[in-house]
XYZ file of C-alpha atoms in Angstrom:
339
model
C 0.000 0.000 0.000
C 0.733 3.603 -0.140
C 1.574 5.364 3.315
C 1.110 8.623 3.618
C 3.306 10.292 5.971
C 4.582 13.748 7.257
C 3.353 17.619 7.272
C 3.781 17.946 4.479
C 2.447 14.274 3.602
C 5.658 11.840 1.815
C 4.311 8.620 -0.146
C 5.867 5.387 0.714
C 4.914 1.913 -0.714
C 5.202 -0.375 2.435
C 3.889 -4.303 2.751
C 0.846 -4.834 4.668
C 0.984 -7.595 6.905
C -1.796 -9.262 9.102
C 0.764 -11.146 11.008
C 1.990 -8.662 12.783
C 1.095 -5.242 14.449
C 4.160 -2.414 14.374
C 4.280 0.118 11.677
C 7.949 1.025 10.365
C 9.245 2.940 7.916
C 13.133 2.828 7.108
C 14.292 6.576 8.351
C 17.543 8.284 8.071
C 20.444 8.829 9.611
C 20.733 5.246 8.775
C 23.217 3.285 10.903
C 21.888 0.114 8.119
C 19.514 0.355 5.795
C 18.674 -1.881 2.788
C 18.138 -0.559 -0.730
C 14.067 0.706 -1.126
C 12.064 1.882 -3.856
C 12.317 5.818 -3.585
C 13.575 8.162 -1.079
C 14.085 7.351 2.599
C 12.007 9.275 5.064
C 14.087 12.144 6.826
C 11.730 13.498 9.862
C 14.068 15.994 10.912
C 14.074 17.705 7.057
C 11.417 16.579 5.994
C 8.112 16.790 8.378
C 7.397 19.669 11.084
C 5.050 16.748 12.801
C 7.277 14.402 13.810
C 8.420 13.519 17.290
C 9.961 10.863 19.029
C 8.229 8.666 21.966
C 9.411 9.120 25.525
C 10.169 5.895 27.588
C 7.496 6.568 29.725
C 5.049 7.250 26.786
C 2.003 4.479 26.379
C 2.765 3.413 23.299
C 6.817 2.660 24.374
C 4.926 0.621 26.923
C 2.902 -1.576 24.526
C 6.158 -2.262 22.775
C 6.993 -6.464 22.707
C 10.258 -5.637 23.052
C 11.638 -1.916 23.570
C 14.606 -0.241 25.770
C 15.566 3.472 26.724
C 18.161 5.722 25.052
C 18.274 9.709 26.546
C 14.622 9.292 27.335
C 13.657 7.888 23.688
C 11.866 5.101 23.761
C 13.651 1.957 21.162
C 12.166 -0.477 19.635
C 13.110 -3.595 17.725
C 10.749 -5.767 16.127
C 11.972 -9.436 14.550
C 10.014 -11.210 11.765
C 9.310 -15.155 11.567
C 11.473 -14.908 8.671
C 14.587 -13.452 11.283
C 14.177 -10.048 8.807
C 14.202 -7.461 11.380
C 14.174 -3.473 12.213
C 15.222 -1.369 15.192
C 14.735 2.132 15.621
C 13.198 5.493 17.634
C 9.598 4.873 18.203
C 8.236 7.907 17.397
C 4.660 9.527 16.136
C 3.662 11.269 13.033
C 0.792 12.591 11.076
C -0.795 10.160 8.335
C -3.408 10.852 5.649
C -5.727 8.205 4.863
C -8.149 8.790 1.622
C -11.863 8.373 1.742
C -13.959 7.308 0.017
C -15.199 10.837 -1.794
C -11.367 10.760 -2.310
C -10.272 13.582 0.280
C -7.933 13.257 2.809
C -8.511 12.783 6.246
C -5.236 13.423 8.767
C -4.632 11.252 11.520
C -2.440 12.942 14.030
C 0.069 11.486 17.177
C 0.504 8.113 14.910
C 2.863 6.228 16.821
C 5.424 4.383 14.169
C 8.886 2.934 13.981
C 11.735 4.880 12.449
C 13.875 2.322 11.379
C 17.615 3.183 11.477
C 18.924 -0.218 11.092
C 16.864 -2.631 8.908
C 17.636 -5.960 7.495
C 15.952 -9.123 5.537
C 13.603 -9.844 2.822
C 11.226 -6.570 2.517
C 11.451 -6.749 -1.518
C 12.368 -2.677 -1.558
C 9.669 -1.635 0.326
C 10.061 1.606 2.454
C 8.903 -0.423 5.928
C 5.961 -2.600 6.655
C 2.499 -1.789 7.993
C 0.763 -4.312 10.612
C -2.621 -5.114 10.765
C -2.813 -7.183 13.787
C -5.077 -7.283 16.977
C -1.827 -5.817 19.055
C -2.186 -2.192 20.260
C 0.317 -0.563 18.171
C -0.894 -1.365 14.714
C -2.466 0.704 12.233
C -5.935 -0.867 12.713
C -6.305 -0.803 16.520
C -4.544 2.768 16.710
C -7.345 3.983 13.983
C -10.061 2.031 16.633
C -13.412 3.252 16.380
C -12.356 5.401 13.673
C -12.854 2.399 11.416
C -15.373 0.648 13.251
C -12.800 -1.909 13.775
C -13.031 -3.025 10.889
C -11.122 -3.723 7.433
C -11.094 -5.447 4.384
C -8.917 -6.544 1.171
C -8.800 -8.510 -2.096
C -6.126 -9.799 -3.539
C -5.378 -9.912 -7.339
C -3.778 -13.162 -8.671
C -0.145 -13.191 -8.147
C 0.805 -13.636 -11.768
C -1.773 -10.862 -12.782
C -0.545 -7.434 -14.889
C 1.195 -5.103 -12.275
C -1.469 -2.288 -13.371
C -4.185 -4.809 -11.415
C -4.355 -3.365 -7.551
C -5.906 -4.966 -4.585
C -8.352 -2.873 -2.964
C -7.681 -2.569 0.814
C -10.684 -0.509 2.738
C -11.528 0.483 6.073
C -14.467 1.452 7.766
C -17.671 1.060 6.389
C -16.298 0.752 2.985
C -15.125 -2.772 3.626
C -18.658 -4.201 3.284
C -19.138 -7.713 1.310
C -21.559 -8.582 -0.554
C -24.842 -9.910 1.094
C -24.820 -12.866 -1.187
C -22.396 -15.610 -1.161
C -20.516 -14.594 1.893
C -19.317 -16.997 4.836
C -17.948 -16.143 8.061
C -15.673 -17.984 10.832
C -14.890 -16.846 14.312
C -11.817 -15.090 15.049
C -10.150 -17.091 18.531
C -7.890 -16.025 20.975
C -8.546 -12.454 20.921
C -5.529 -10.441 22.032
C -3.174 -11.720 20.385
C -1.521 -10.371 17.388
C -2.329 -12.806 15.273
C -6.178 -13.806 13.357
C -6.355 -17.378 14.664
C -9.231 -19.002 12.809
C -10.808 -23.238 13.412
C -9.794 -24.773 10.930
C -11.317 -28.148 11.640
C -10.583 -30.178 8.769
C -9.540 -30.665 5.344
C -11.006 -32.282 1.793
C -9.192 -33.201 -0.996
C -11.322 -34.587 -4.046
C -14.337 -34.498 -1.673
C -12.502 -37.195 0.741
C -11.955 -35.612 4.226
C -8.771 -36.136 5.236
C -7.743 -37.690 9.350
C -5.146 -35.167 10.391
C -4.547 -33.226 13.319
C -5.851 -29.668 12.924
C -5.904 -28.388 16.958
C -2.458 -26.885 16.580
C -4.085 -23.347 15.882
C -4.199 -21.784 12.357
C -4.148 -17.957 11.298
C -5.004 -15.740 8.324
C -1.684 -14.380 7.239
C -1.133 -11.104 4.203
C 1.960 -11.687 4.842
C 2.765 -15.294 4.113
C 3.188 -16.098 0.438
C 2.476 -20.197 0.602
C -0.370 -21.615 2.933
C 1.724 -23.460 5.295
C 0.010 -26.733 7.505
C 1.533 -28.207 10.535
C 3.676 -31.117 9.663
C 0.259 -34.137 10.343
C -2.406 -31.862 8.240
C 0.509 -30.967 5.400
C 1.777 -35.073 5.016
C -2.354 -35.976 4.299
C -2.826 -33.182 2.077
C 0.629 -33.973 0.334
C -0.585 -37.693 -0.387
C -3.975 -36.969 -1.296
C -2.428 -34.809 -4.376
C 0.247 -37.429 -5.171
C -2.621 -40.326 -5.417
C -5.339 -38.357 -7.214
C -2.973 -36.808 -10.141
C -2.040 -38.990 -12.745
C 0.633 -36.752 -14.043
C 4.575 -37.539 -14.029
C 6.231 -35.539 -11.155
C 9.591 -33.024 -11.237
C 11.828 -32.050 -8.470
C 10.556 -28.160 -7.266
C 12.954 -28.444 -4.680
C 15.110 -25.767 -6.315
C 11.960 -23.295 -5.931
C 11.012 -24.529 -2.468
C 7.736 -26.721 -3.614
C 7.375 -29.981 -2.532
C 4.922 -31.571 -5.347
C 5.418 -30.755 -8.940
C 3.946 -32.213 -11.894
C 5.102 -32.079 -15.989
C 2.275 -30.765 -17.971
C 4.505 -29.796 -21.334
C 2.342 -29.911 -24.399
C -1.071 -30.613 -22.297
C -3.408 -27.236 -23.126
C -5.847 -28.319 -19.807
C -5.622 -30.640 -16.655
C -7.727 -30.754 -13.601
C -6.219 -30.871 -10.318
C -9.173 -32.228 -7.573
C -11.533 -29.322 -5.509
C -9.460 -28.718 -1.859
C -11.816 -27.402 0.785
C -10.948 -26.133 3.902
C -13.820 -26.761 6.748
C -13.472 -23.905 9.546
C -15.713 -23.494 12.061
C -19.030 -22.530 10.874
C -18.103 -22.447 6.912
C -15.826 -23.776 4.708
C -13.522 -22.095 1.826
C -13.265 -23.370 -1.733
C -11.113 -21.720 -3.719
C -10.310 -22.079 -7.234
C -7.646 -24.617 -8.300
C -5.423 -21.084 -8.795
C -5.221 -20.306 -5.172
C -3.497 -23.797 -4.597
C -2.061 -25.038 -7.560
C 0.292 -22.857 -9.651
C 2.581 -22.816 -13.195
C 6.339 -22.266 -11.997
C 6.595 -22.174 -15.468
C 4.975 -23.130 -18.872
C 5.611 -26.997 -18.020
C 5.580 -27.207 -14.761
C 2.497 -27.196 -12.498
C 2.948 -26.953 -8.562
C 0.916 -27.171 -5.180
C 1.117 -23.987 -3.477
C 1.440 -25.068 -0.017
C 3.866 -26.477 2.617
C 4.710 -27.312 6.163
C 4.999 -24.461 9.034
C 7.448 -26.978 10.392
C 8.206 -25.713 13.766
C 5.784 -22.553 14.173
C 2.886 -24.888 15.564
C 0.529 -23.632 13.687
C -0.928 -22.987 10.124
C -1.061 -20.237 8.384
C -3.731 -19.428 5.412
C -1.171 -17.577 3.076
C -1.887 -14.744 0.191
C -2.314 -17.154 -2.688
C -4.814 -18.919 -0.870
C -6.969 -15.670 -0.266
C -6.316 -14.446 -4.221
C -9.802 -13.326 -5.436
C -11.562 -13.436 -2.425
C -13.012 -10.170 -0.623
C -12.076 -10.754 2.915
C -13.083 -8.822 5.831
C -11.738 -8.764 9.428
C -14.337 -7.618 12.038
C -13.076 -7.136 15.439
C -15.972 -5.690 16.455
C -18.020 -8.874 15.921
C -14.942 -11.180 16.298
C -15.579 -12.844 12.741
C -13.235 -12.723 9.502
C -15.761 -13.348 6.564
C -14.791 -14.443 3.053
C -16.470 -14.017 -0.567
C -15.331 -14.760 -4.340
C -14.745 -11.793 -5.731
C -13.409 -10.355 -9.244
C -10.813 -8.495 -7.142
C -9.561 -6.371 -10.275
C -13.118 -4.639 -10.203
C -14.174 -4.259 -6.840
């Protein structure tokens, strides 16, 4: 997404992550920053709203992890991936855009300036978390958007000029038709955790341990099962595809399939069964070409994380909303490219 930051307002594109809750930007003077996409954010240049958090400030307080330097309250934030940024926690003025496209200013933001930065963030200027915790972007906006937020997600391999809509407020509404919800457990955590009670492949329910917790993740690329639920899925595939099989392991896919020279194949219907609906996606959102010949299932184990994670492929296509105020994430297909 675009983050708009600063008096006057500076655009940054940043990720937007579920899994998570702080919201960083990469700021100078940099004691280690990574290479990003335009210019890095300089609040003592740049913005005549910026200020940085004392130690005894509330926010420094709701920090994970966070220590004291001349009063400033530090943060430092790691990733499941071991990427990783540490910084002044500070606050700033953002703009959001509504939907009669003016811009609405949200002052006393509380943010990471990130002066030393590392791992896989693919250029972006920082990331922006969208988890239950009290520091991210959608419980410091609170009641301003009804607690409430939505997105869908273009296919992966679409045209770049293709956006995903992400809305707050009472513009993430879905559809009254077609639409399932689950509840959203564990509240308080950072994370979305969803029942996911079982899994079908080809219509056969598969015997696998699903209690290990599972979460709705922007942020993961791959839907990832604990090791039990990922091994049943894996051989359900293998048996029910009559296709030869190639080694993925040089892309990180476990189950790969030739399909030079065929112009269609059908891979069978998956369906996830959470508590109180299930999800079927299209074949697309777990199944896709790592190239012209090569077909491959989108999915793998979360090894030792304990849990499962419903990745972005997965969700491709699908309007989903996450109300905290009812405690439900609900799910519909949607034409994401004209929403």
């Amino acid at each position: 997404m675009n983050l708009q930051l600063g008096t006057p307002a500076q655009t940054f594109q940043v990720i937007v992550d579920t899994g998570s809750d702080l919201v960083w930007i990469q700021c100078k003077p940099c004691t280690r920053c990574y290479s990003q996409q335009g210019p890095i954010f300089s609040p003592s240049s740049s913005s005549s709203s910026y200020a940085k958090l004392s130690c005894s400030s509330q926010p420094c307080q709701q920090l994970s992890t966070s220590s004291c330097s001349s009063s400033t309250c530090r943060y430092v934030y790691q990733y499941g991936d071991q990427s990783a940024t540490k910084g002044d926690f500070s606050t700033e003025t953002i703009s959001l855009t509504t939907t009669k496209r003016s811009s609405q200013q949200i002052p006393n933001f509380a943010f990471g300036c990130g002066h030393t930065n590392g791992g896989s963030f693919g250029g972006a200027a920082g990331i922006v978390g969208l988890g239950q915790g009290p520091i991210s972007l959608t419980s410091q906006l609170g009641s301003l958007i009804q607690n409430r937020f939505s997105y869908c997600l273009v296919s992966f391999d679409d045209a770049p000029s293709k956006t995903s809509p992400l809305l707050f407020g009472s513009a993430a509404s879905l559809p009254e038709s077609g639409v399932k919800s689950t509840p959203i457990l564990k509240k308080g955590s950072t994370y979305y955790y969803v029942g996911l009670e079982g899994i079908s492949v080809g219509g056969q329910k598969l015997s696998a341990n699903m209690l290990s917790g599972t979460i709705f993740d922007s942020g993961t690329t791959l839907t990832l099962l604990e090791d039990s639920a990922y091994s049943a899925v894996l051989s359900a595939f293998q048996s029910a595809i009559n296709l030869p099989t190639v080694d993925g392991s040089s892309i990180g896919l476990d189950l790969c399939f030739d399909v030079t020279g065929l112009r269609s194949f059908k891979v069978p219907v998956l369906s996830l069964h959470f508590m109180e609906s299930d999800l079927n996606p299209p074949a697309a959102n777990y199944f896709v070409l790592a190239d012209s010949n090569t077909l491959c299932l989108a999915m793998g184990s979360s090894g030792g994380l304990s849990l499962s994670i419903i990745g972005n492929i997965m969700q491709q296509n699908h309007h989903i909303l996450y109300d905290r105020a009812s405690s439900t994430i609900s799910f519909a297909p949607t034409q994401c490219d004209k929403l």
